[in-house]
């Protein structure tokens, strides 16, 4: 299981458009084989900051995700909406260890 938190800062003028594009990416991602979880989170005190909480079964599932039409469309659509370069941080899951809970 691979967990990544993708940190994104969006230009304020693009908040609604970013959320719309990201929800479409979320919907497609959740239907992918190998995706266990994909949450879209917006920071409470600074609504221009987002975290995508992604959980995939393995590296192959991540590679598949990065080739899907919904991801490629999202990446292209939101590129100019970002106030800074997005970055991902990988985490080692401790609990839950039972993937059926995802």
Short mmCIF file of C-alpha atoms in Angstrom, two decimals:
data_model
loop_
_atom_site.label_atom_id
_atom_site.label_comp_id
_atom_site.label_asym_id
_atom_site.label_seq_id
_atom_site.Cartn_x
_atom_site.Cartn_y
_atom_site.Cartn_z
CA UNK A 1 0.00 0.00 0.00
CA UNK A 2 1.35 3.42 -0.99
CA UNK A 3 0.07 6.63 0.61
CA UNK A 4 0.89 10.03 -0.85
CA UNK A 5 -0.29 13.47 0.24
CA UNK A 6 -0.13 15.92 -2.65
CA UNK A 7 0.09 19.53 -1.45
CA UNK A 8 -1.36 22.19 -3.72
CA UNK A 9 -1.78 25.95 -3.45
CA UNK A 10 -4.29 27.50 -5.85
CA UNK A 11 -4.64 31.09 -7.03
CA UNK A 12 -7.72 32.50 -5.33
CA UNK A 13 -9.42 33.45 -8.60
CA UNK A 14 -9.42 29.78 -9.63
CA UNK A 15 -10.80 28.12 -6.50
CA UNK A 16 -14.15 27.09 -7.97
CA UNK A 17 -12.64 25.87 -11.25
CA UNK A 18 -9.91 23.97 -9.42
CA UNK A 19 -12.42 22.22 -7.19
CA UNK A 20 -14.59 21.29 -10.17
CA UNK A 21 -11.64 19.81 -12.09
CA UNK A 22 -10.34 18.02 -9.02
CA UNK A 23 -13.71 16.45 -8.19
CA UNK A 24 -13.84 15.08 -11.75
CA UNK A 25 -10.35 13.61 -11.27
CA UNK A 26 -11.43 12.16 -7.92
CA UNK A 27 -14.46 10.49 -9.48
CA UNK A 28 -12.38 8.84 -12.19
CA UNK A 29 -9.60 7.84 -9.82
CA UNK A 30 -11.96 6.08 -7.40
CA UNK A 31 -13.04 3.79 -10.26
CA UNK A 32 -9.47 2.71 -11.08
CA UNK A 33 -8.24 -0.77 -10.24
CA UNK A 34 -5.65 -0.45 -7.50
CA UNK A 35 -6.98 2.79 -6.02
CA UNK A 36 -7.96 2.31 -2.39
CA UNK A 37 -8.69 5.91 -1.44
CA UNK A 38 -8.55 9.39 -2.96
CA UNK A 39 -9.65 12.26 -0.73
CA UNK A 40 -9.71 15.92 -1.71
CA UNK A 41 -9.13 18.17 1.30
CA UNK A 42 -9.26 21.98 1.51
CA UNK A 43 -7.48 23.76 4.35
CA UNK A 44 -9.97 25.35 6.74
CA UNK A 45 -8.01 28.49 7.61
CA UNK A 46 -6.50 29.02 4.15
CA UNK A 47 -8.92 27.87 1.43
CA UNK A 48 -6.30 28.28 -1.30
CA UNK A 49 -4.44 25.24 0.05
CA UNK A 50 -5.44 21.67 -0.71
CA UNK A 51 -4.20 18.17 0.00
CA UNK A 52 -4.97 15.15 -2.15
CA UNK A 53 -4.77 12.06 0.06
CA UNK A 54 -4.03 9.18 -2.31
CA UNK A 55 -3.81 5.50 -1.43
CA UNK A 56 -2.87 2.96 -4.09
CA UNK A 57 -2.18 -0.75 -3.82
CA UNK A 58 1.23 -0.60 -5.51
CA UNK A 59 3.54 1.24 -7.93
CA UNK A 60 1.76 -0.30 -10.93
CA UNK A 61 -1.55 1.24 -9.83
CA UNK A 62 0.12 4.65 -9.53
CA UNK A 63 1.68 4.30 -12.98
CA UNK A 64 -1.73 3.33 -14.39
CA UNK A 65 -3.34 6.35 -12.70
CA UNK A 66 -0.83 8.74 -14.28
CA UNK A 67 -1.83 7.51 -17.76
CA UNK A 68 -5.61 7.82 -17.36
CA UNK A 69 -7.54 10.41 -19.36
CA UNK A 70 -9.10 11.94 -16.22
CA UNK A 71 -5.69 12.47 -14.58
CA UNK A 72 -4.08 13.87 -17.76
CA UNK A 73 -7.05 16.22 -18.24
CA UNK A 74 -6.83 17.34 -14.60
CA UNK A 75 -3.08 17.95 -14.81
CA UNK A 76 -3.46 20.07 -17.94
CA UNK A 77 -6.54 21.94 -16.69
CA UNK A 78 -5.15 22.97 -13.29
CA UNK A 79 -1.54 23.73 -14.31
CA UNK A 80 -2.05 27.50 -14.57
CA UNK A 81 -4.36 27.60 -11.54
CA UNK A 82 -1.60 26.78 -9.09
CA UNK A 83 0.14 29.52 -7.10
CA UNK A 84 3.17 27.24 -6.57
CA UNK A 85 4.47 23.91 -7.81
CA UNK A 86 2.49 21.04 -6.32
CA UNK A 87 4.46 18.41 -4.43
CA UNK A 88 3.79 14.99 -3.03
CA UNK A 89 5.01 13.42 0.19
CA UNK A 90 4.90 9.64 0.62
CA UNK A 91 3.97 8.12 3.96
CA UNK A 92 4.28 4.65 5.44
CA UNK A 93 0.89 3.49 6.70
CA UNK A 94 0.87 2.21 10.28
CA UNK A 95 -2.87 1.72 10.89
CA UNK A 96 -5.19 0.54 9.61
CA UNK A 97 -3.34 -2.42 8.16
CA UNK A 98 -6.52 -4.05 6.86
CA UNK A 99 -6.99 -2.64 3.33
CA UNK A 100 -10.69 -3.56 3.38
CA UNK A 101 -11.12 -0.55 5.69
CA UNK A 102 -9.99 1.83 2.96
#
